[in-house]
Amino acid sequence: MDLLSLSGIVAAIVAPLELAVCALALRRRLWRPLPFFVAYLVLLVLIDSGRWAVLLFTGMNSPTYSWAYWMTQPVHILARGAALADICRATLGPYVGVWRLARPLLMLAATLMLVFAAVHSNGTHWISSYLIFLERELEFAVVISLLVLLLLSRYYGLVLERPLDSIALGLGFYSSFVIIKDTIILVVRNLPYWWFSLANSVAFAITLGFWCYALWAPLPERARPQLSTAESYERNSREVSDRMRELNERLLNLIK
Amino acid sequence: MPALVLYIVAAILLGGVIALLLRPRHPAGAGEPCTPASSAEFFPVHCRYFPQVRHALSREDAPYLAGRGSPVVYRRWRKAIRRAGCLYLAGLREDFSRLNRLARLLSLYSAQVKVGQEAELFRLNLYFQLLYGIVWWRFVLGRPAGDRLEQMASLIGRLGSRLEQATLPPELSSGAITP
């Protein structure tokens, strides 16, 4: 079997996997905690169905398919970004105070990466190259935002529960893979595109596997945490920080 | 080509860090950051053993041993003392990190969090880690620090009882800080 046929087989496996994950998400009523993620999964099925239709009618090397692919790709990435925002809200949202603090941080991280993408891709003229460039930078924004979310969660001692953990892992894995793939495409131009297409399909199948695993069993019910008042926070945290400061002064005295 | 390597290494590192951060830290079902059953983890433990440690680190022992014991025994004793001091210092750091964790929980369970206050806690934590490293080295190099350790130990103990008296979030039961 040649690699081109293998590429077709893997792509044929990905399509039912996408449908299965989408069906599982709907069955688990995932639209309540993660509406954008479910919208992304539905969009994924619709866009890929459209791409398959164009592919069957016009062929893989046709300009129509290439145009359809690249014009829908930014929609994919933006939907993935929205799904990530969903994960951030579902993780930190119940903790109102921390969420208010984290939201601008996450937005800042994403905005910085998007500005960097806009500035960095400014000199690229070739349209498909420009889109690959943009895709890579947008995936960077996704990965950095995910990293900020995980660092904040770790700092406050929060653990991402199922299905958030596997969904986040899938997003992180796929975005990291796309960054590597796009970088190779941009630098090594003489490799056949379907090699990348095959690798991309395999990586996306693995991602769908993560999501399938996340949604396989019924989702655990999440109780909303009972929050304390602002006055209580003010008093207690000031108390703790005063003691910590005092402890630091004692340590400093040890050095003198 | 350097850009290729840079991007690939960055992507692998970022992916790896994400996977590491997503690695489960607690047994299954530990989704909540703190439950009443686990609140005992905030006990400042090590600072309570200061009398025993003070006895072990007593400066009066040094001239006594130097005068009566052989140089080999004296060196061995000094080495053991340093090691005990370092271990105790590490214990105090553990107490500090428990309090630090409590501070984060206070923020987590608050409906309103102040950026300045959080930044201050973060800065204090970093400062403590830095100071701890410096003090540890001084201990290793054999500088006496028993009196300072006493101050640190009593400070952590006082902090525990003060925090217990303060109003804690409903998730933390009374008696969580000091037994």
PDB file of C-alpha atoms in Angstrom, chain B residues 9-150:
ATOM      1  CA  VAL B   9      11.563  23.090  19.997  1.00  0.00           C
ATOM      2  CA  ALA B  10       9.124  25.716  21.330  1.00  0.00           C
ATOM      3  CA  ALA B  11       6.105  23.680  20.209  1.00  0.00           C
ATOM      4  CA  ILE B  12       7.481  20.460  21.732  1.00  0.00           C
ATOM      5  CA  LEU B  13       8.329  22.223  24.988  1.00  0.00           C
ATOM      6  CA  LEU B  14       4.947  23.955  25.216  1.00  0.00           C
ATOM      7  CA  GLY B  15       3.115  20.708  24.440  1.00  0.00           C
ATOM      8  CA  GLY B  16       5.222  18.878  27.023  1.00  0.00           C
ATOM      9  CA  VAL B  17       4.577  21.489  29.709  1.00  0.00           C
ATOM     10  CA  ILE B  18       0.832  21.366  28.979  1.00  0.00           C
ATOM     11  CA  ALA B  19       0.853  17.560  29.295  1.00  0.00           C
ATOM     12  CA  LEU B  20       2.816  17.823  32.565  1.00  0.00           C
ATOM     13  CA  LEU B  21       0.452  20.422  33.993  1.00  0.00           C
ATOM     14  CA  LEU B  22      -2.518  18.243  33.086  1.00  0.00           C
ATOM     15  CA  ARG B  23      -1.037  15.218  34.828  1.00  0.00           C
ATOM     16  CA  PRO B  24      -3.274  14.188  37.732  1.00  0.00           C
ATOM     17  CA  ARG B  25      -1.816  15.145  41.105  1.00  0.00           C
ATOM     18  CA  HIS B  26      -4.323  13.566  43.458  1.00  0.00           C
ATOM     19  CA  PRO B  27      -6.153  10.250  43.595  1.00  0.00           C
ATOM     20  CA  ALA B  28      -9.310   9.925  41.500  1.00  0.00           C
ATOM     21  CA  GLY B  29     -12.146  12.261  42.365  1.00  0.00           C
ATOM     22  CA  ALA B  30     -10.014  15.023  43.792  1.00  0.00           C
ATOM     23  CA  GLY B  31     -11.541  17.760  41.699  1.00  0.00           C
ATOM     24  CA  GLU B  32     -12.093  20.251  44.474  1.00  0.00           C
ATOM     25  CA  PRO B  33      -9.031  22.155  45.581  1.00  0.00           C
ATOM     26  CA  CYS B  34      -9.795  21.664  49.283  1.00  0.00           C
ATOM     27  CA  THR B  35     -12.314  19.717  51.282  1.00  0.00           C
ATOM     28  CA  PRO B  36     -12.817  19.661  55.072  1.00  0.00           C
ATOM     29  CA  ALA B  37     -11.278  16.184  55.147  1.00  0.00           C
ATOM     30  CA  SER B  38      -8.045  17.502  53.718  1.00  0.00           C
ATOM     31  CA  SER B  39      -7.883  20.760  55.689  1.00  0.00           C
ATOM     32  CA  ALA B  40      -5.495  19.179  58.219  1.00  0.00           C
ATOM     33  CA  GLU B  41      -2.806  19.721  55.617  1.00  0.00           C
ATOM     34  CA  PHE B  42      -2.615  23.364  56.750  1.00  0.00           C
ATOM     35  CA  PHE B  43      -1.279  22.469  60.215  1.00  0.00           C
ATOM     36  CA  PRO B  44       2.036  24.168  60.829  1.00  0.00           C
ATOM     37  CA  VAL B  45       3.826  21.057  62.023  1.00  0.00           C
ATOM     38  CA  HIS B  46       7.560  21.637  62.145  1.00  0.00           C
ATOM     39  CA  CYS B  47       7.637  24.869  64.128  1.00  0.00           C
ATOM     40  CA  ARG B  48       6.239  22.986  67.151  1.00  0.00           C
ATOM     41  CA  TYR B  49       9.366  20.910  67.520  1.00  0.00           C
ATOM     42  CA  PHE B  50      11.560  23.894  68.091  1.00  0.00           C
ATOM     43  CA  PRO B  51      12.439  23.058  71.756  1.00  0.00           C
ATOM     44  CA  GLN B  52      13.971  19.766  70.663  1.00  0.00           C
ATOM     45  CA  VAL B  53      15.734  21.363  67.714  1.00  0.00           C
ATOM     46  CA  ARG B  54      16.995  24.236  69.894  1.00  0.00           C
ATOM     47  CA  HIS B  55      18.429  21.708  72.284  1.00  0.00           C
ATOM     48  CA  ALA B  56      20.217  19.977  69.417  1.00  0.00           C
ATOM     49  CA  LEU B  57      21.524  23.244  67.989  1.00  0.00           C
ATOM     50  CA  SER B  58      22.648  24.697  71.320  1.00  0.00           C
ATOM     51  CA  ARG B  59      25.803  26.773  70.931  1.00  0.00           C
ATOM     52  CA  GLU B  60      27.018  25.780  74.392  1.00  0.00           C
ATOM     53  CA  ASP B  61      27.676  22.258  73.163  1.00  0.00           C
ATOM     54  CA  ALA B  62      30.330  23.404  70.707  1.00  0.00           C
ATOM     55  CA  PRO B  63      33.071  24.540  73.153  1.00  0.00           C
ATOM     56  CA  TYR B  64      32.260  21.574  75.400  1.00  0.00           C
ATOM     57  CA  LEU B  65      32.728  19.078  72.573  1.00  0.00           C
ATOM     58  CA  ALA B  66      35.718  20.924  71.136  1.00  0.00           C
ATOM     59  CA  GLY B  67      37.457  20.697  74.529  1.00  0.00           C
ATOM     60  CA  ARG B  68      36.587  17.111  75.372  1.00  0.00           C
ATOM     61  CA  GLY B  69      36.025  15.227  72.137  1.00  0.00           C
ATOM     62  CA  SER B  70      38.560  14.324  69.486  1.00  0.00           C
ATOM     63  CA  PRO B  71      38.684  16.499  66.304  1.00  0.00           C
ATOM     64  CA  VAL B  72      37.074  13.660  64.343  1.00  0.00           C
ATOM     65  CA  VAL B  73      34.147  13.432  66.736  1.00  0.00           C
ATOM     66  CA  TYR B  74      33.810  17.220  66.792  1.00  0.00           C
ATOM     67  CA  ARG B  75      33.734  17.432  62.981  1.00  0.00           C
ATOM     68  CA  ARG B  76      31.194  14.655  62.810  1.00  0.00           C
ATOM     69  CA  TRP B  77      29.059  16.421  65.374  1.00  0.00           C
ATOM     70  CA  ARG B  78      29.196  19.726  63.464  1.00  0.00           C
ATOM     71  CA  LYS B  79      28.241  17.958  60.253  1.00  0.00           C
ATOM     72  CA  ALA B  80      25.257  16.309  61.941  1.00  0.00           C
ATOM     73  CA  ILE B  81      24.190  19.637  63.443  1.00  0.00           C
ATOM     74  CA  ARG B  82      24.311  21.340  60.052  1.00  0.00           C
ATOM     75  CA  ARG B  83      22.303  18.583  58.497  1.00  0.00           C
ATOM     76  CA  ALA B  84      19.686  18.780  61.259  1.00  0.00           C
ATOM     77  CA  GLY B  85      19.530  22.561  60.856  1.00  0.00           C
ATOM     78  CA  CYS B  86      18.994  22.259  57.097  1.00  0.00           C
ATOM     79  CA  LEU B  87      16.297  19.657  57.571  1.00  0.00           C
ATOM     80  CA  TYR B  88      14.533  21.807  60.104  1.00  0.00           C
ATOM     81  CA  LEU B  89      14.774  24.811  57.806  1.00  0.00           C
ATOM     82  CA  ALA B  90      13.165  22.699  55.083  1.00  0.00           C
ATOM     83  CA  GLY B  91      10.403  21.866  57.555  1.00  0.00           C
ATOM     84  CA  LEU B  92       9.823  25.551  58.185  1.00  0.00           C
ATOM     85  CA  ARG B  93       9.569  26.058  54.449  1.00  0.00           C
ATOM     86  CA  GLU B  94       6.938  23.356  54.375  1.00  0.00           C
ATOM     87  CA  ASP B  95       5.005  25.260  57.051  1.00  0.00           C
ATOM     88  CA  PHE B  96       5.320  28.426  55.004  1.00  0.00           C
ATOM     89  CA  SER B  97       4.098  26.730  51.858  1.00  0.00           C
ATOM     90  CA  ARG B  98       1.059  25.420  53.749  1.00  0.00           C
ATOM     91  CA  LEU B  99       0.212  28.940  54.778  1.00  0.00           C
ATOM     92  CA  ASN B 100       0.826  30.069  51.240  1.00  0.00           C
ATOM     93  CA  ARG B 101      -1.586  27.445  50.010  1.00  0.00           C
ATOM     94  CA  LEU B 102      -4.130  28.636  52.547  1.00  0.00           C
ATOM     95  CA  ALA B 103      -3.722  32.183  51.227  1.00  0.00           C
ATOM     96  CA  ARG B 104      -4.449  30.935  47.705  1.00  0.00           C
ATOM     97  CA  LEU B 105      -7.507  29.077  48.902  1.00  0.00           C
ATOM     98  CA  LEU B 106      -8.752  32.244  50.573  1.00  0.00           C
ATOM     99  CA  SER B 107      -8.483  33.959  47.200  1.00  0.00           C
ATOM    100  CA  LEU B 108     -10.047  31.043  45.349  1.00  0.00           C
ATOM    101  CA  TYR B 109     -13.112  30.993  47.571  1.00  0.00           C
ATOM    102  CA  SER B 110     -13.565  34.725  47.631  1.00  0.00           C
ATOM    103  CA  ALA B 111     -16.153  36.469  45.497  1.00  0.00           C
ATOM    104  CA  GLN B 112     -13.774  39.388  45.011  1.00  0.00           C
ATOM    105  CA  VAL B 113     -10.036  39.182  44.558  1.00  0.00           C
ATOM    106  CA  LYS B 114      -7.720  42.194  44.531  1.00  0.00           C
ATOM    107  CA  VAL B 115      -4.935  42.224  41.987  1.00  0.00           C
ATOM    108  CA  GLY B 116      -2.621  44.115  44.330  1.00  0.00           C
ATOM    109  CA  GLN B 117      -3.165  41.660  47.158  1.00  0.00           C
ATOM    110  CA  GLU B 118      -2.562  38.663  44.891  1.00  0.00           C
ATOM    111  CA  ALA B 119       0.556  40.254  43.435  1.00  0.00           C
ATOM    112  CA  GLU B 120       1.800  40.892  46.967  1.00  0.00           C
ATOM    113  CA  LEU B 121       1.257  37.266  47.978  1.00  0.00           C
ATOM    114  CA  PHE B 122       3.060  36.105  44.858  1.00  0.00           C
ATOM    115  CA  ARG B 123       5.946  38.486  45.507  1.00  0.00           C
ATOM    116  CA  LEU B 124       6.209  37.381  49.153  1.00  0.00           C
ATOM    117  CA  ASN B 125       6.313  33.774  48.098  1.00  0.00           C
ATOM    118  CA  LEU B 126       9.134  34.399  45.638  1.00  0.00           C
ATOM    119  CA  TYR B 127      10.980  36.455  48.225  1.00  0.00           C
ATOM    120  CA  PHE B 128      10.663  33.669  50.789  1.00  0.00           C
ATOM    121  CA  GLN B 129      12.049  31.105  48.351  1.00  0.00           C
ATOM    122  CA  LEU B 130      15.018  33.357  47.657  1.00  0.00           C
ATOM    123  CA  LEU B 131      15.694  34.034  51.317  1.00  0.00           C
ATOM    124  CA  TYR B 132      15.303  30.393  52.160  1.00  0.00           C
ATOM    125  CA  GLY B 133      17.986  29.510  49.632  1.00  0.00           C
ATOM    126  CA  ILE B 134      20.389  32.062  51.079  1.00  0.00           C
ATOM    127  CA  VAL B 135      19.756  30.983  54.692  1.00  0.00           C
ATOM    128  CA  TRP B 136      20.159  27.354  53.717  1.00  0.00           C
ATOM    129  CA  TRP B 137      23.576  28.098  52.283  1.00  0.00           C
ATOM    130  CA  ARG B 138      24.574  29.935  55.420  1.00  0.00           C
ATOM    131  CA  PHE B 139      23.527  26.915  57.422  1.00  0.00           C
ATOM    132  CA  VAL B 140      25.583  24.632  55.207  1.00  0.00           C
ATOM    133  CA  LEU B 141      28.569  26.926  55.651  1.00  0.00           C
ATOM    134  CA  GLY B 142      28.236  26.584  59.425  1.00  0.00           C
ATOM    135  CA  ARG B 143      26.971  29.995  60.535  1.00  0.00           C
ATOM    136  CA  PRO B 144      24.972  29.815  63.805  1.00  0.00           C
ATOM    137  CA  ALA B 145      21.264  30.475  63.327  1.00  0.00           C
ATOM    138  CA  GLY B 146      19.533  28.779  66.250  1.00  0.00           C
ATOM    139  CA  ASP B 147      18.076  31.998  67.739  1.00  0.00           C
ATOM    140  CA  ARG B 148      16.681  33.072  64.377  1.00  0.00           C
ATOM    141  CA  LEU B 149      15.148  29.677  63.872  1.00  0.00           C
ATOM    142  CA  GLU B 150      13.327  30.065  67.173  1.00  0.00           C
TER     143      GLU B 150
END
